Tab-separated table of N, CA, C and O in Angstrom:
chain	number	residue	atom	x	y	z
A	1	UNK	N	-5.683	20.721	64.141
A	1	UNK	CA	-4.717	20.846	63.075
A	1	UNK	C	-3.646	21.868	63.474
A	1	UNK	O	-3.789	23.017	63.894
A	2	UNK	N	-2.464	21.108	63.221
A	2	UNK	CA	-1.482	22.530	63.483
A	2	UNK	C	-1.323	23.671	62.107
A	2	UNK	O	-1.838	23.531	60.997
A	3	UNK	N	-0.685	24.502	62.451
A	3	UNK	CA	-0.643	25.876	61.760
A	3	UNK	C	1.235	25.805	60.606
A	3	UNK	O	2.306	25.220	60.761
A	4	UNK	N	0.743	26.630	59.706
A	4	UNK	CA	2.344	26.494	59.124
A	4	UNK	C	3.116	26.932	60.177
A	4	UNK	O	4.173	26.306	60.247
A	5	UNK	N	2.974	27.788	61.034
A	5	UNK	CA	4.497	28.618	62.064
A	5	UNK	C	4.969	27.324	63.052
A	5	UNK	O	6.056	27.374	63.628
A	6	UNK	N	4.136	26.256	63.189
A	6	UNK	CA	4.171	24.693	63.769
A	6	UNK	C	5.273	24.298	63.246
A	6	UNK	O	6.297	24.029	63.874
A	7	UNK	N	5.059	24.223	61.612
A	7	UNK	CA	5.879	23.394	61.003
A	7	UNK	C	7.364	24.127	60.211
A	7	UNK	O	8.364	23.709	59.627
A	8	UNK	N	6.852	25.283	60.561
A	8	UNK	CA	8.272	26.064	60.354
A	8	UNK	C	9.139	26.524	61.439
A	8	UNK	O	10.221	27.104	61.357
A	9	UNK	N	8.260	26.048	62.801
A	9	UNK	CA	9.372	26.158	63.698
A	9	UNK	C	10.224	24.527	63.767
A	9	UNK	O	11.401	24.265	64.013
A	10	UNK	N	9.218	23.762	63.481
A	10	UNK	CA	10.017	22.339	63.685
A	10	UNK	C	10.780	22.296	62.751
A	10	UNK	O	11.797	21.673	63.058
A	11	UNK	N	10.783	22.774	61.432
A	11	UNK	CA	12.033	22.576	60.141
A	11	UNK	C	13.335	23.700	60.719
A	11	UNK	O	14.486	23.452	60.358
A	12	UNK	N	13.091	24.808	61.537
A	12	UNK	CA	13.815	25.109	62.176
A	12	UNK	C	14.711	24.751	63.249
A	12	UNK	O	15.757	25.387	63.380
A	13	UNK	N	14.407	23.760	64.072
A	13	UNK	CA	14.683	22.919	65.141
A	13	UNK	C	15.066	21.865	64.346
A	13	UNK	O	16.111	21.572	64.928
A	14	UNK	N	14.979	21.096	63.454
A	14	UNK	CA	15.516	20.443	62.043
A	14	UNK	C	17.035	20.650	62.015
A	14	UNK	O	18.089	20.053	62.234
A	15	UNK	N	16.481	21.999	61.570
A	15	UNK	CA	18.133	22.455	60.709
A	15	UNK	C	19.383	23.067	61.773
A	15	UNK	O	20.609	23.027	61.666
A	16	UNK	N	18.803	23.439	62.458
A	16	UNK	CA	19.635	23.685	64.081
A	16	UNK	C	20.244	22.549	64.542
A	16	UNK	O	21.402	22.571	64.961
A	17	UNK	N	19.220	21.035	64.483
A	17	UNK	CA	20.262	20.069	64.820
A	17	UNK	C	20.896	19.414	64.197
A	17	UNK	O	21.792	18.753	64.721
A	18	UNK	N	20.599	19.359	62.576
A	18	UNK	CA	21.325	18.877	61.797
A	18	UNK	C	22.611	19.966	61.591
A	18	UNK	O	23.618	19.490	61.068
A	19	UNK	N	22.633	21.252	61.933
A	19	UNK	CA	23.596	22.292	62.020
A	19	UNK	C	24.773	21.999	63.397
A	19	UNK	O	25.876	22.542	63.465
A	20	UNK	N	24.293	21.153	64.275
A	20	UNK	CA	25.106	21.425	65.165
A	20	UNK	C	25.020	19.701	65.791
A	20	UNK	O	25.988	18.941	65.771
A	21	UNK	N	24.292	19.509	66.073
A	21	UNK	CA	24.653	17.268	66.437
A	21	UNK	C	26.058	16.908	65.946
A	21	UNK	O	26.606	16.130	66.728
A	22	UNK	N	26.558	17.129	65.238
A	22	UNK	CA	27.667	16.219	64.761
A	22	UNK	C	27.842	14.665	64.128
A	22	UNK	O	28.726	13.942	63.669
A	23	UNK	N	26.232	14.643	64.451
A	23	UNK	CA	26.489	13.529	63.323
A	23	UNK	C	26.245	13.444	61.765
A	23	UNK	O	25.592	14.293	61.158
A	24	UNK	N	26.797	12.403	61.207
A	24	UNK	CA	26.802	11.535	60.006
A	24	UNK	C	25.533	11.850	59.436
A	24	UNK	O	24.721	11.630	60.335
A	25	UNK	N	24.793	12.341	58.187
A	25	UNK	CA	23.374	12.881	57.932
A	25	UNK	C	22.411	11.689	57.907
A	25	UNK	O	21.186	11.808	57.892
A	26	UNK	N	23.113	10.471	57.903
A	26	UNK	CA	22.768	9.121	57.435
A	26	UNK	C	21.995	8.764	58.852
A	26	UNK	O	20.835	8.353	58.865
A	27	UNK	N	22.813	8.981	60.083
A	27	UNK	CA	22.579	8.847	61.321
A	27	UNK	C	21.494	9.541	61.684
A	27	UNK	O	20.779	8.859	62.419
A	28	UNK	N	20.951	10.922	61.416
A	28	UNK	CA	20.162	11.691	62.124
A	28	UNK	C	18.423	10.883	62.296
A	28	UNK	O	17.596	11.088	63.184
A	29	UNK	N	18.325	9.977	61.128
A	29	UNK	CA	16.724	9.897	61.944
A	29	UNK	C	17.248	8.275	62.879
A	29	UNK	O	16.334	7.847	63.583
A	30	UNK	N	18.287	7.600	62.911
A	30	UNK	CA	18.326	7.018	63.812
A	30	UNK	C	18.558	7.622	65.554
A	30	UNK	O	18.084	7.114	66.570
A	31	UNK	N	19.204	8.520	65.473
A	31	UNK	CA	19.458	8.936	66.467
A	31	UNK	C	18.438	10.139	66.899
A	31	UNK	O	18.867	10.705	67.905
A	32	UNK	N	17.466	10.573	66.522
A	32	UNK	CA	16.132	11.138	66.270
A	32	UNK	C	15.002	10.065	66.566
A	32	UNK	O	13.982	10.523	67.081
A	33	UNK	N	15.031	8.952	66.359
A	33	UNK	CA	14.124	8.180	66.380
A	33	UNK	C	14.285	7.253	68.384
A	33	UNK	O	13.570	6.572	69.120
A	34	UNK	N	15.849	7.932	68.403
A	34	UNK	CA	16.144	6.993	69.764
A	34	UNK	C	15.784	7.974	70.866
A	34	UNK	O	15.493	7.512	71.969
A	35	UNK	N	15.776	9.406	70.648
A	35	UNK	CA	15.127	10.599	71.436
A	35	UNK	C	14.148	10.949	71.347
A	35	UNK	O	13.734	11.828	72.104
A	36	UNK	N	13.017	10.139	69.924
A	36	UNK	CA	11.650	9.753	70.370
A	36	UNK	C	11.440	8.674	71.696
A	36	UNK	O	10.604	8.857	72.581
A	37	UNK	N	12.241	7.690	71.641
A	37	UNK	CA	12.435	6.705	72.386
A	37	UNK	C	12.280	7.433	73.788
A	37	UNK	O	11.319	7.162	74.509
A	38	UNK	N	13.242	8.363	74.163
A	38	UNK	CA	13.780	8.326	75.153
A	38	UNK	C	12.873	9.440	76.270
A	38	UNK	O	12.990	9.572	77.488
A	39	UNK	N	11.879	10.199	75.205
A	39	UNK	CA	11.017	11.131	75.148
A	39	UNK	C	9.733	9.998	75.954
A	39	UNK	O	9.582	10.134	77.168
A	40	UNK	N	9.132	9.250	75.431
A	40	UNK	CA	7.907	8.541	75.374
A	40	UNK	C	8.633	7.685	77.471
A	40	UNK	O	7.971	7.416	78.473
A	41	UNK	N	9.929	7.588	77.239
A	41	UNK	CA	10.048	6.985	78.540
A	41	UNK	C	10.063	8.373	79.516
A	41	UNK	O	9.174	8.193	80.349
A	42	UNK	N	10.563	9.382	79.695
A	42	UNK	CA	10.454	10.283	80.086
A	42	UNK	C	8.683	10.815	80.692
A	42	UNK	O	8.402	11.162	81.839
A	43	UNK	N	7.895	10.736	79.702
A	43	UNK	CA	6.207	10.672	79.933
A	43	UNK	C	6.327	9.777	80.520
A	43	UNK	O	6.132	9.942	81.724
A	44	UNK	N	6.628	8.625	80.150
A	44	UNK	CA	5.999	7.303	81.214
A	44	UNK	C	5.900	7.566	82.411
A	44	UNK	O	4.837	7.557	83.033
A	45	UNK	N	7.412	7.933	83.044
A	45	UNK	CA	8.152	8.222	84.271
A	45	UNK	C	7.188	9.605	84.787
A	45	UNK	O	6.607	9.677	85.870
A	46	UNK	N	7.192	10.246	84.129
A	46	UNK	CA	6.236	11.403	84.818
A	46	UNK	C	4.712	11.393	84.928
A	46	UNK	O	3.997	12.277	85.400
A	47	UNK	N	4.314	10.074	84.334
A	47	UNK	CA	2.726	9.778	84.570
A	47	UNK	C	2.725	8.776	85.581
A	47	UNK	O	1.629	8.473	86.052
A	48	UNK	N	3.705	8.229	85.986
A	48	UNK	CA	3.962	7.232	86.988
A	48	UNK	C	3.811	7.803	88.330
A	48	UNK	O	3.103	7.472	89.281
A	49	UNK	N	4.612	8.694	88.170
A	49	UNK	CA	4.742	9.829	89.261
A	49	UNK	C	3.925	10.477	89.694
A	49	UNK	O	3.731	10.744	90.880
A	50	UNK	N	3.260	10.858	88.644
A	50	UNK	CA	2.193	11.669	88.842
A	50	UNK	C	0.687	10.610	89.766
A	50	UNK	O	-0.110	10.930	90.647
A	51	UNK	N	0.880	9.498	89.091
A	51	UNK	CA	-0.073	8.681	90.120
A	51	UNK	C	0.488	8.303	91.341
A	51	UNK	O	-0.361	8.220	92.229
A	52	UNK	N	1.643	8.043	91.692
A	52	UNK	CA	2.229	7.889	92.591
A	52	UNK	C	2.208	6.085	92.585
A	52	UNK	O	1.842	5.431	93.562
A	53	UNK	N	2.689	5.469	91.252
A	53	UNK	CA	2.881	4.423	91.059
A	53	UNK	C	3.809	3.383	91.903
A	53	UNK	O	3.497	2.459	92.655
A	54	UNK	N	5.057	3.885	91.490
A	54	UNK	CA	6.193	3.878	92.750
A	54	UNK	C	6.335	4.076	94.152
A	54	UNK	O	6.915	5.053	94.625
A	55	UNK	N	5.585	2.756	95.131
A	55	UNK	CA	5.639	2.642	96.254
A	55	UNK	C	6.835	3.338	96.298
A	55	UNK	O	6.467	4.462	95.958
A	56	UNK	N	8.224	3.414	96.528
A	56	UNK	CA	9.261	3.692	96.639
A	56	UNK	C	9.801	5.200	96.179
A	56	UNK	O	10.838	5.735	96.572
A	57	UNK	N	8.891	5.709	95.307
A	57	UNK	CA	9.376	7.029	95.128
A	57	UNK	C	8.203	8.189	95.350
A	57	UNK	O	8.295	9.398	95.561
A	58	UNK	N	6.600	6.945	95.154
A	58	UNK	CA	5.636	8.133	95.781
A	58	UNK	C	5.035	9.154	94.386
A	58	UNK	O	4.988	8.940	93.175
A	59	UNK	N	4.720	10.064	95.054
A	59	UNK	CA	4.110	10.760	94.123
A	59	UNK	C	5.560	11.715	93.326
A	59	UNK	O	5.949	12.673	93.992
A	60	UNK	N	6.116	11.514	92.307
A	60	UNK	CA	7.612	12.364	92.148
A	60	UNK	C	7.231	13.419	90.961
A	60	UNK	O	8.168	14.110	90.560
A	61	UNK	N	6.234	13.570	90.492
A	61	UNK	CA	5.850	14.332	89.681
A	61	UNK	C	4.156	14.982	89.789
A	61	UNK	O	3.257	14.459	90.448
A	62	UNK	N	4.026	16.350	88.884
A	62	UNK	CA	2.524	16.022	88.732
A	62	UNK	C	1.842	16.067	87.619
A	62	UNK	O	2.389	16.265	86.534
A	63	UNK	N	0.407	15.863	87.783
A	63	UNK	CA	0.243	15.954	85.613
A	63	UNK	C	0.735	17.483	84.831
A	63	UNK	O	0.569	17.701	83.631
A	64	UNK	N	1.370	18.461	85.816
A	64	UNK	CA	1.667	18.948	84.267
A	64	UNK	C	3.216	18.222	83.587
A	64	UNK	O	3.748	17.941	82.514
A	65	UNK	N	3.468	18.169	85.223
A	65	UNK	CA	5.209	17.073	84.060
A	65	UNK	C	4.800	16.287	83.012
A	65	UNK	O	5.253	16.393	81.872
A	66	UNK	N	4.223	15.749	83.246
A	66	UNK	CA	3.387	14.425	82.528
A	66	UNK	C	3.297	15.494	81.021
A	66	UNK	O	3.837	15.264	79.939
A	67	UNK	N	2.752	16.247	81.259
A	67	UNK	CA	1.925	17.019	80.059
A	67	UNK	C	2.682	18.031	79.121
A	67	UNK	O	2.251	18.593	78.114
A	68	UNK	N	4.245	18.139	79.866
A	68	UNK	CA	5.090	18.952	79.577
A	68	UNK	C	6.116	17.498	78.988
A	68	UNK	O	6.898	18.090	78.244
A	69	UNK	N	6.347	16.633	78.949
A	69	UNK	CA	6.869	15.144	78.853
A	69	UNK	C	5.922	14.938	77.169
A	69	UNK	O	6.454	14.677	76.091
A	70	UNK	N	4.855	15.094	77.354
A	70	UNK	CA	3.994	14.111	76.045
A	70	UNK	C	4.060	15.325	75.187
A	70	UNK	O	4.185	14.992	74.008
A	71	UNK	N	4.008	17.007	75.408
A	71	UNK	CA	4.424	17.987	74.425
A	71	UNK	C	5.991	16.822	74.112
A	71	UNK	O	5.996	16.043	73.159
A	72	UNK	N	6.926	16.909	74.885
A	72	UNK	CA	8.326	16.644	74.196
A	72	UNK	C	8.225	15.925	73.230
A	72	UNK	O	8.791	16.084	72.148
A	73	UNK	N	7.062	14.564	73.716
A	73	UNK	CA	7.081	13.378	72.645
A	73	UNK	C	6.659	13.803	70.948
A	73	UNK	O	7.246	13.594	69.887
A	74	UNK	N	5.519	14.406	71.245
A	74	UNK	CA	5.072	14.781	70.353
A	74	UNK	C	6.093	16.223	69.358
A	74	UNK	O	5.830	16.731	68.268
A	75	UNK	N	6.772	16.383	69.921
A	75	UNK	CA	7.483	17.748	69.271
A	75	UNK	C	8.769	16.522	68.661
A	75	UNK	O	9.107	16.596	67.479
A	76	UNK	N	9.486	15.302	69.705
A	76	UNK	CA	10.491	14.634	69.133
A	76	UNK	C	10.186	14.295	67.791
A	76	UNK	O	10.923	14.584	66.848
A	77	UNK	N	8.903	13.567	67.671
A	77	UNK	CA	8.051	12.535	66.426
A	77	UNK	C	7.769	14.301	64.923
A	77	UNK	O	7.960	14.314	63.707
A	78	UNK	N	7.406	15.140	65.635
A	78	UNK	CA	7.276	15.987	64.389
A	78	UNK	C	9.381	16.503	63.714
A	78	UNK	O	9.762	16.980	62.645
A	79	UNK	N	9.910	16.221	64.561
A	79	UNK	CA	11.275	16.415	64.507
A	79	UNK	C	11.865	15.452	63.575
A	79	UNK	O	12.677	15.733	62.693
A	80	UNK	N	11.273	14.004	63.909
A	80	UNK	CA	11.694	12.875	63.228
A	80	UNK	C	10.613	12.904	61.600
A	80	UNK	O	11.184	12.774	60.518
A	81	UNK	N	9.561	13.030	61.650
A	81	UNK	CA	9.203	13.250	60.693
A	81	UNK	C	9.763	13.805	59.946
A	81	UNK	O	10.008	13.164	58.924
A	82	UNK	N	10.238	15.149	60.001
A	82	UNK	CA	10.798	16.675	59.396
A	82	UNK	C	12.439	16.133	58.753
A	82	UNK	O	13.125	16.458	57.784
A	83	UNK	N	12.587	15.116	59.924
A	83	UNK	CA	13.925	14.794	59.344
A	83	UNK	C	13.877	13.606	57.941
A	83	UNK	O	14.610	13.852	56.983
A	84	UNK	N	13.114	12.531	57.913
A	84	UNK	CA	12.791	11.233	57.039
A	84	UNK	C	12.172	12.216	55.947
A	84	UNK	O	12.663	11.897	54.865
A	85	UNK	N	11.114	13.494	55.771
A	85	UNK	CA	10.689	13.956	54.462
A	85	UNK	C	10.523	15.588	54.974
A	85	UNK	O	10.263	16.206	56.007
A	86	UNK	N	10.853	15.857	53.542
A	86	UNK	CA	10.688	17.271	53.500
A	86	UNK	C	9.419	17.675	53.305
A	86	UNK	O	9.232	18.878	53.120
A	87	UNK	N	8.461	16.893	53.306
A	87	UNK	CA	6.900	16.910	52.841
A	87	UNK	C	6.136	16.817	54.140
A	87	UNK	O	4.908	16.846	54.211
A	88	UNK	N	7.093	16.686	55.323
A	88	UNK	CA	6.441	16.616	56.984
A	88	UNK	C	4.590	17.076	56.961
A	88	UNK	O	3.504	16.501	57.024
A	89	UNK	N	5.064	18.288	56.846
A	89	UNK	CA	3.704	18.769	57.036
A	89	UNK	C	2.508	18.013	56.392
A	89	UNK	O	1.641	17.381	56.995
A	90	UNK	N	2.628	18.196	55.050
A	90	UNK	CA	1.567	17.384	54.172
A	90	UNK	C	1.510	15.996	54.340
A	90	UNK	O	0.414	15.442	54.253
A	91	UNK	N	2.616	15.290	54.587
A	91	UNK	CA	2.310	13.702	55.072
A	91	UNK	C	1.511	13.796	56.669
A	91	UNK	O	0.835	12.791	56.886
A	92	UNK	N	1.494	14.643	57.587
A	92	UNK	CA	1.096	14.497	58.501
A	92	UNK	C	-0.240	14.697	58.715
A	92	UNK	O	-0.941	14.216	59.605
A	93	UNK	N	-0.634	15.683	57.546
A	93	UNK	CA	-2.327	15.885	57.243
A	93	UNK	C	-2.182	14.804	56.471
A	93	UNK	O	-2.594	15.363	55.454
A	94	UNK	N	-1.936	13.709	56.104
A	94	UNK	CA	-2.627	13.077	55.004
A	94	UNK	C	-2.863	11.990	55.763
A	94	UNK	O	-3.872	11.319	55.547
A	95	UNK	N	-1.683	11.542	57.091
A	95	UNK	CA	-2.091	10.566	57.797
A	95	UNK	C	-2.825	11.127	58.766
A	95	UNK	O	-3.270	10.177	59.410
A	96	UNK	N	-3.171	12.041	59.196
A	96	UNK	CA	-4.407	12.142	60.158
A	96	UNK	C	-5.728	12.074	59.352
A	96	UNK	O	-6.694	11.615	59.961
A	97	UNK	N	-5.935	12.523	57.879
A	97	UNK	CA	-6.828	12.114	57.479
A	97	UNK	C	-7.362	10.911	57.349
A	97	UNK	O	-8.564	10.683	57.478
A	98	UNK	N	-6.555	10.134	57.105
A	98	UNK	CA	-6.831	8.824	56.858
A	98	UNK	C	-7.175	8.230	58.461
A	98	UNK	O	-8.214	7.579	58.574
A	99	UNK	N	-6.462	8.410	59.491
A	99	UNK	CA	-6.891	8.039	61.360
A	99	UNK	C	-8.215	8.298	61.391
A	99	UNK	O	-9.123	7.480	61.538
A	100	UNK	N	-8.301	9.599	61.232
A	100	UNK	CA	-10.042	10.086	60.912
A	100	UNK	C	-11.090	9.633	60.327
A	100	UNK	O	-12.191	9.404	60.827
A	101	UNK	N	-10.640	9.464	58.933
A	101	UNK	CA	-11.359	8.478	57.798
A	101	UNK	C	-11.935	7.160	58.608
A	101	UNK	O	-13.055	6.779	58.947
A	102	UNK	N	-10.654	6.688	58.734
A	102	UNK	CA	-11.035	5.137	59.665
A	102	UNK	C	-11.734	5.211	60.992
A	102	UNK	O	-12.604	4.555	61.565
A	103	UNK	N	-11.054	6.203	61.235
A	103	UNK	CA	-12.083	6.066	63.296
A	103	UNK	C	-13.310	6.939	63.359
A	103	UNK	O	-14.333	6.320	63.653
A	104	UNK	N	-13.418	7.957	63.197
A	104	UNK	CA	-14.349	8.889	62.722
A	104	UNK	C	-15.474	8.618	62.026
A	104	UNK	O	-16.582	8.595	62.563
A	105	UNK	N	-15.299	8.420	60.933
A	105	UNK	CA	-15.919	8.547	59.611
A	105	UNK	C	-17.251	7.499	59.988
A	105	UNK	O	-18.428	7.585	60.338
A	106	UNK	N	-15.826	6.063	59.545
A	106	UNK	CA	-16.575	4.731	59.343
A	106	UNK	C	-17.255	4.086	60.717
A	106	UNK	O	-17.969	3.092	60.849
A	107	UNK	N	-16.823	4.904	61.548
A	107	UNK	CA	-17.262	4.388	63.405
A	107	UNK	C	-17.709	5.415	64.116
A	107	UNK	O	-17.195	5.646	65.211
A	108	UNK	N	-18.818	6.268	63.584
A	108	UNK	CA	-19.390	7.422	64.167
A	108	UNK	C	-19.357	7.396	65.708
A	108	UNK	O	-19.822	8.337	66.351
């Protein structure tokens, strides 16, 4: 479980980019949602690497890129959350409860 200073640094990182992006307020979880996008390809590319998937490029990373890549993802998605509700935090315990409920619980 994360901690409130989690979710008060991400409403901080929130309001910093809604303070300074320049876009349209209408725009922000689209264009939030495309730097989740762009985040999750970023991991890809550095777990690729990290196996050395790419005859052609070899080993170009290692797992901490990878691991420093899936923090980003995961920090983009609490960003995008923070941006769609002001209730981030509490919707995010309520859907991990329920992941839990279902995988956990009912599938020991």
């Amino acid at each position: 479980m994360t901690d409130d200073s989690t979710w008060e640094t991400v409403e901080r990182l929130k309001q910093w980019l809604d303070d300074n992006d320049g876009l349209a307020l209408e725009m922000a979880p689209v264009m939030r949602l495309l730097k989740l996008q762009e985040e999750i390809g970023e991991a890809a590319q550095a777990t690729m690497g990290a196996l050395g998937a790419n005859p052609r490029k070899g080993k170009s990373h290692t797992w901490e890129d990878a691991e420093a890549e899936v923090c980003d993802v995961i920090l983009s998605g609490m960003v995008l959350l923070a941006t769609l509700t002001p209730h981030a935090a509490k919707r995010f315990e309520e859907r991990l409860g329920i992941i839990a409920e279902r995988s956990l619980v009912a599938n020991p």
